Short mmCIF file of C-alpha atoms in Angstrom, two decimals:
data_model
loop_
_atom_site.label_atom_id
_atom_site.label_comp_id
_atom_site.label_asym_id
_atom_site.label_seq_id
_atom_site.Cartn_x
_atom_site.Cartn_y
_atom_site.Cartn_z
CA UNK A 1 -9.25 -100.26 70.01
CA UNK A 2 -11.77 -98.49 72.25
CA UNK A 3 -11.33 -94.72 72.25
CA UNK A 4 -11.36 -92.50 75.33
CA UNK A 5 -14.53 -90.90 73.96
CA UNK A 6 -16.27 -94.29 73.72
CA UNK A 7 -15.23 -95.17 77.27
CA UNK A 8 -16.51 -91.82 78.52
CA UNK A 9 -19.81 -92.28 76.70
CA UNK A 10 -20.24 -95.74 78.17
CA UNK A 11 -19.45 -94.53 81.68
CA UNK A 12 -21.92 -91.67 81.31
CA UNK A 13 -24.62 -94.06 80.11
CA UNK A 14 -24.00 -96.44 83.02
CA UNK A 15 -23.69 -93.76 85.69
CA UNK A 16 -27.39 -93.61 86.44
CA UNK A 17 -28.04 -97.33 86.35
CA UNK A 18 -28.75 -98.33 89.92
CA UNK A 19 -28.37 -102.11 89.51
CA UNK A 20 -25.42 -102.24 87.15
CA UNK A 21 -23.65 -105.59 87.36
CA UNK A 22 -26.20 -107.17 89.72
CA UNK A 23 -27.81 -110.58 89.12
CA UNK A 24 -31.49 -110.82 90.07
CA UNK A 25 -33.97 -113.69 90.21
CA UNK A 26 -37.62 -112.68 89.96
CA UNK A 27 -40.20 -115.41 90.54
CA UNK A 28 -43.61 -115.22 88.92
CA UNK A 29 -42.02 -113.00 86.27
CA UNK A 30 -43.74 -114.25 83.12
CA UNK A 31 -46.33 -111.49 83.46
CA UNK A 32 -47.84 -108.79 85.64
CA UNK A 33 -45.84 -107.23 88.46
CA UNK A 34 -42.98 -109.71 88.16
CA UNK A 35 -42.40 -108.98 84.49
CA UNK A 36 -42.45 -105.23 85.06
CA UNK A 37 -39.89 -105.61 87.85
CA UNK A 38 -37.70 -107.68 85.53
CA UNK A 39 -37.98 -105.05 82.78
CA UNK A 40 -37.09 -102.26 85.19
CA UNK A 41 -34.14 -104.17 86.60
CA UNK A 42 -32.83 -104.73 83.07
CA UNK A 43 -33.09 -101.01 82.34
CA UNK A 44 -31.17 -100.34 85.55
CA UNK A 45 -28.29 -102.55 84.42
CA UNK A 46 -29.04 -105.90 86.08
CA UNK A 47 -28.94 -109.37 84.60
CA UNK A 48 -32.34 -110.90 85.29
CA UNK A 49 -33.54 -114.48 85.64
CA UNK A 50 -37.24 -114.76 84.79
CA UNK A 51 -38.52 -117.67 86.89
CA UNK A 52 -42.03 -118.98 86.38
CA UNK A 53 -44.06 -122.15 86.11
CA UNK A 54 -45.01 -122.19 82.42
CA UNK A 55 -42.03 -122.94 80.16
CA UNK A 56 -43.33 -121.18 77.03
CA UNK A 57 -44.52 -118.02 78.82
CA UNK A 58 -41.27 -117.85 80.79
CA UNK A 59 -39.14 -118.12 77.65
CA UNK A 60 -41.30 -115.55 75.86
CA UNK A 61 -41.04 -113.11 78.78
CA UNK A 62 -37.26 -113.43 78.83
CA UNK A 63 -37.14 -112.65 75.09
CA UNK A 64 -39.44 -109.66 75.56
CA UNK A 65 -37.30 -108.32 78.39
CA UNK A 66 -33.99 -108.74 76.56
CA UNK A 67 -34.24 -109.70 72.88
CA UNK A 68 -30.45 -110.05 72.73
CA UNK A 69 -30.59 -112.93 75.21
CA UNK A 70 -27.46 -111.63 76.93
CA UNK A 71 -28.96 -110.33 80.17
CA UNK A 72 -32.21 -112.26 80.63
CA UNK A 73 -32.57 -115.97 81.25
CA UNK A 74 -35.88 -117.84 81.34
CA UNK A 75 -35.98 -120.43 84.10
CA UNK A 76 -38.90 -122.84 84.45
CA UNK A 77 -39.48 -123.29 88.16
CA UNK A 78 -42.23 -124.48 90.47
CA UNK A 79 -41.40 -122.54 93.64
CA UNK A 80 -43.10 -125.20 95.78
CA UNK A 81 -40.80 -127.94 94.44
CA UNK A 82 -37.62 -128.17 96.51
CA UNK A 83 -35.60 -129.97 93.85
CA UNK A 84 -36.57 -127.49 91.12
CA UNK A 85 -35.73 -124.52 93.31
CA UNK A 86 -32.35 -125.90 94.35
CA UNK A 87 -31.45 -126.86 90.78
CA UNK A 88 -32.67 -123.54 89.41
CA UNK A 89 -30.70 -121.42 91.86
CA UNK A 90 -27.58 -123.49 91.21
CA UNK A 91 -28.01 -122.90 87.49
CA UNK A 92 -28.20 -119.14 88.07
CA UNK A 93 -24.92 -119.11 89.97
CA UNK A 94 -23.24 -121.35 87.40
CA UNK A 95 -24.41 -119.11 84.56
CA UNK A 96 -23.67 -115.70 86.08
CA UNK A 97 -21.33 -116.27 89.01
CA UNK A 98 -23.41 -114.53 91.66
CA UNK A 99 -26.92 -113.92 92.97
CA UNK A 100 -27.46 -110.44 94.32
CA UNK A 101 -31.23 -109.94 94.39
CA UNK A 102 -34.17 -112.28 94.91
CA UNK A 103 -37.69 -110.98 94.33
CA UNK A 104 -40.10 -113.56 95.72
CA UNK A 105 -43.15 -112.56 93.73
CA UNK A 106 -44.89 -115.79 92.67
CA UNK A 107 -48.46 -115.93 93.90
CA UNK A 108 -52.06 -116.75 93.08
CA UNK A 109 -55.45 -115.74 94.41
CA UNK A 110 -58.51 -117.86 95.26
CA UNK A 111 -61.52 -116.13 96.83
CA UNK A 112 -64.25 -117.81 98.86
CA UNK A 113 -65.88 -117.47 102.28
CA UNK A 114 -63.72 -119.04 104.99
CA UNK A 115 -66.51 -121.37 106.08
CA UNK A 116 -66.59 -122.86 102.57
CA UNK A 117 -62.88 -122.75 101.77
CA UNK A 118 -61.52 -126.09 100.60
CA UNK A 119 -58.52 -127.35 102.55
CA UNK A 120 -56.76 -128.40 99.36
CA UNK A 121 -57.04 -124.86 97.99
CA UNK A 122 -55.85 -123.45 101.32
CA UNK A 123 -52.74 -125.65 101.12
CA UNK A 124 -52.14 -124.63 97.51
CA UNK A 125 -52.21 -120.95 98.48
CA UNK A 126 -49.89 -121.48 101.44
CA UNK A 127 -47.56 -123.58 99.33
CA UNK A 128 -47.06 -120.97 96.62
CA UNK A 129 -46.87 -117.91 98.83
CA UNK A 130 -45.05 -119.21 101.91
CA UNK A 131 -43.34 -122.49 100.97
CA UNK A 132 -42.18 -120.84 97.75
CA UNK A 133 -40.80 -117.86 99.64
CA UNK A 134 -39.01 -120.14 102.10
CA UNK A 135 -37.47 -122.43 99.47
CA UNK A 136 -36.24 -119.65 97.20
CA UNK A 137 -34.96 -117.65 100.18
CA UNK A 138 -33.03 -120.58 101.63
CA UNK A 139 -31.39 -121.34 98.29
CA UNK A 140 -30.56 -117.68 97.64
CA UNK A 141 -29.14 -117.13 101.12
CA UNK A 142 -26.55 -119.87 100.67
CA UNK A 143 -25.03 -117.96 97.76
CA UNK A 144 -25.55 -114.52 99.29
CA UNK A 145 -23.77 -115.61 102.47
CA UNK A 146 -20.85 -116.90 100.40
CA UNK A 147 -20.51 -113.61 98.55
CA UNK A 148 -21.19 -111.52 101.67
CA UNK A 149 -24.15 -109.58 100.39
CA UNK A 150 -27.60 -109.56 98.84
CA UNK A 151 -31.11 -108.19 98.91
CA UNK A 152 -34.29 -110.25 99.27
CA UNK A 153 -37.61 -108.64 98.43
CA UNK A 154 -40.94 -110.28 99.16
CA UNK A 155 -44.11 -109.30 97.34
CA UNK A 156 -46.59 -108.75 100.11
CA UNK A 157 -49.77 -106.73 99.85
CA UNK A 158 -51.85 -104.25 101.75
CA UNK A 159 -53.32 -107.56 102.90
CA UNK A 160 -50.04 -108.03 104.79
CA UNK A 161 -51.48 -105.30 107.04
CA UNK A 162 -55.25 -105.47 106.60
CA UNK A 163 -57.98 -108.04 105.97
CA UNK A 164 -60.71 -108.29 103.36
CA UNK A 165 -63.63 -110.70 103.11
CA UNK A 166 -63.18 -113.91 101.08
CA UNK A 167 -59.36 -113.88 101.24
CA UNK A 168 -58.43 -115.85 104.37
CA UNK A 169 -55.42 -117.78 102.99
CA UNK A 170 -54.13 -114.82 100.99
CA UNK A 171 -54.28 -112.48 103.99
CA UNK A 172 -52.70 -115.14 106.23
CA UNK A 173 -49.86 -115.81 103.80
CA UNK A 174 -49.15 -112.14 103.12
CA UNK A 175 -48.96 -111.44 106.85
CA UNK A 176 -46.55 -114.36 107.13
CA UNK A 177 -44.14 -112.85 104.62
CA UNK A 178 -43.52 -109.91 106.95
CA UNK A 179 -42.51 -112.32 109.70
CA UNK A 180 -40.18 -114.19 107.34
CA UNK A 181 -38.56 -110.95 106.15
CA UNK A 182 -37.88 -109.86 109.73
CA UNK A 183 -36.14 -113.15 110.53
CA UNK A 184 -34.06 -112.99 107.33
CA UNK A 185 -33.13 -109.39 108.18
CA UNK A 186 -31.93 -110.49 111.64
CA UNK A 187 -30.06 -113.58 110.48
CA UNK A 188 -28.70 -112.07 107.28
CA UNK A 189 -27.32 -108.82 108.67
CA UNK A 190 -23.98 -110.35 109.65
CA UNK A 191 -23.61 -111.56 106.04
CA UNK A 192 -24.57 -108.29 104.37
CA UNK A 193 -28.04 -109.52 103.39
CA UNK A 194 -31.11 -107.30 103.67
CA UNK A 195 -34.78 -108.37 103.47
CA UNK A 196 -37.86 -106.23 102.93
CA UNK A 197 -41.49 -106.54 101.85
CA UNK A 198 -43.37 -104.47 99.27
CA UNK A 199 -47.06 -104.17 100.09
CA UNK A 200 -48.98 -102.97 97.00
CA UNK A 201 -52.59 -101.96 96.92
CA UNK A 202 -54.77 -103.31 94.13
CA UNK A 203 -52.81 -103.53 90.89
CA UNK A 204 -54.90 -104.21 87.79
CA UNK A 205 -53.09 -107.39 86.75
CA UNK A 206 -54.80 -110.51 85.36
CA UNK A 207 -54.92 -111.83 88.94
CA UNK A 208 -56.98 -108.83 90.06
CA UNK A 209 -59.09 -108.82 86.90
CA UNK A 210 -60.07 -112.40 87.75
CA UNK A 211 -61.07 -111.39 91.28
CA UNK A 212 -63.51 -108.69 90.24
CA UNK A 213 -66.26 -110.95 88.80
CA UNK A 214 -65.60 -113.59 91.46
CA UNK A 215 -66.15 -111.12 94.27
CA UNK A 216 -69.17 -109.64 92.51
CA UNK A 217 -70.79 -113.10 92.43
CA UNK A 218 -69.90 -113.93 96.04
CA UNK A 219 -71.08 -110.56 97.41
CA UNK A 220 -74.07 -110.07 95.12
CA UNK A 221 -72.94 -106.68 93.83
CA UNK A 222 -71.87 -105.34 90.44
CA UNK A 223 -68.28 -105.48 89.21
CA UNK A 224 -68.18 -101.67 89.25
CA UNK A 225 -69.19 -101.74 92.91
CA UNK A 226 -66.42 -104.23 93.66
CA UNK A 227 -63.88 -101.83 92.20
CA UNK A 228 -65.38 -98.75 93.83
CA UNK A 229 -66.33 -100.07 97.28
CA UNK A 230 -64.03 -103.07 97.83
CA UNK A 231 -60.82 -102.18 96.04
CA UNK A 232 -60.42 -98.41 95.79
CA UNK A 233 -62.68 -96.96 98.46
CA UNK A 234 -59.88 -96.30 100.96
CA UNK A 235 -57.42 -94.79 98.46
CA UNK A 236 -56.89 -91.04 98.44
CA UNK A 237 -57.59 -90.68 94.73
CA UNK A 238 -59.64 -93.69 93.60
CA UNK A 239 -56.72 -94.99 91.55
CA UNK A 240 -55.22 -98.44 91.12
CA UNK A 241 -51.57 -98.93 92.00
CA UNK A 242 -49.61 -99.62 88.80
CA UNK A 243 -47.03 -102.28 87.99
CA UNK A 244 -44.60 -99.42 87.41
CA UNK A 245 -45.22 -98.10 90.94
CA UNK A 246 -44.27 -101.49 92.36
CA UNK A 247 -41.27 -101.99 90.07
CA UNK A 248 -39.83 -98.60 90.99
CA UNK A 249 -40.19 -99.46 94.67
CA UNK A 250 -38.45 -102.80 94.12
CA UNK A 251 -35.57 -101.04 92.36
CA UNK A 252 -35.21 -98.53 95.20
CA UNK A 253 -35.07 -101.33 97.78
CA UNK A 254 -32.72 -103.50 95.73
CA UNK A 255 -30.29 -100.61 95.19
CA UNK A 256 -30.37 -99.29 98.75
CA UNK A 257 -26.77 -99.13 99.97
CA UNK A 258 -26.97 -100.12 103.64
CA UNK A 259 -28.70 -102.04 106.43
CA UNK A 260 -30.63 -98.89 107.31
CA UNK A 261 -33.44 -100.35 105.18
CA UNK A 262 -34.00 -103.94 106.25
CA UNK A 263 -36.79 -105.84 107.96
CA UNK A 264 -39.28 -103.27 106.70
CA UNK A 265 -42.58 -103.40 104.85
CA UNK A 266 -43.25 -100.56 102.42
CA UNK A 267 -46.87 -99.89 101.44
CA UNK A 268 -47.50 -98.72 97.87
CA UNK A 269 -51.25 -98.21 97.73
CA UNK A 270 -52.36 -94.66 96.92
CA UNK A 271 -52.97 -94.17 100.61
CA UNK A 272 -55.26 -97.18 101.08
CA UNK A 273 -53.25 -98.19 104.14
CA UNK A 274 -51.25 -95.58 106.04
CA UNK A 275 -48.80 -96.43 108.80
#
């Protein structure tokens, strides 16, 4: 029999957990920003579905996030595949009974001058960033509308607001996510659904690490110059944004209690872009 002291201890432990009882799907969560968001959500009391393309990395990330296997599920999903997205979201609802938060985070980066950019690579970028956001949003909204509530968070970028050389499809797609979030905010309000965009500055993830030598080659400058003059020049302190910075912002948005915060884009960039 559970004692009153045990109940009180449990209630005290749970009191500060902002996402207690929520079910969240985070795409692109096998590493980088997505994995940190999943870890933070778990700490805040949520059950988290780690959705990513690679089966082994996805399963490993879910185990890392919750070794008990009770509150983290690895879900192999290609966000550009309609059948996989629909089946995956259905599995989430069957397993946990609800879907309260979607973090549309899956993304890649390919850098090249626009005049040389291959159409196939352009379509790949658009597919992952925009088609993926649309498909996962549509599937999530069906459940969120049924349960009369939910929060959708898109992973934008400072490039949702600004442009940089060599990143035409990335900048285009990240701008597009703001438009999608605004429509979801308008349509979802009557159903208790909010939608917002996080716009990080440069976060030193494997995706950004890959960009540094690529941009150095394309621009004919050193890797140190890429970091100093292309990535961090406009920040107030010359610092990279961290995965923890982004995850804390995602938690704040996910836990926000009303429609006062919807249809917005929040920049997390050490002052690189100010609005």
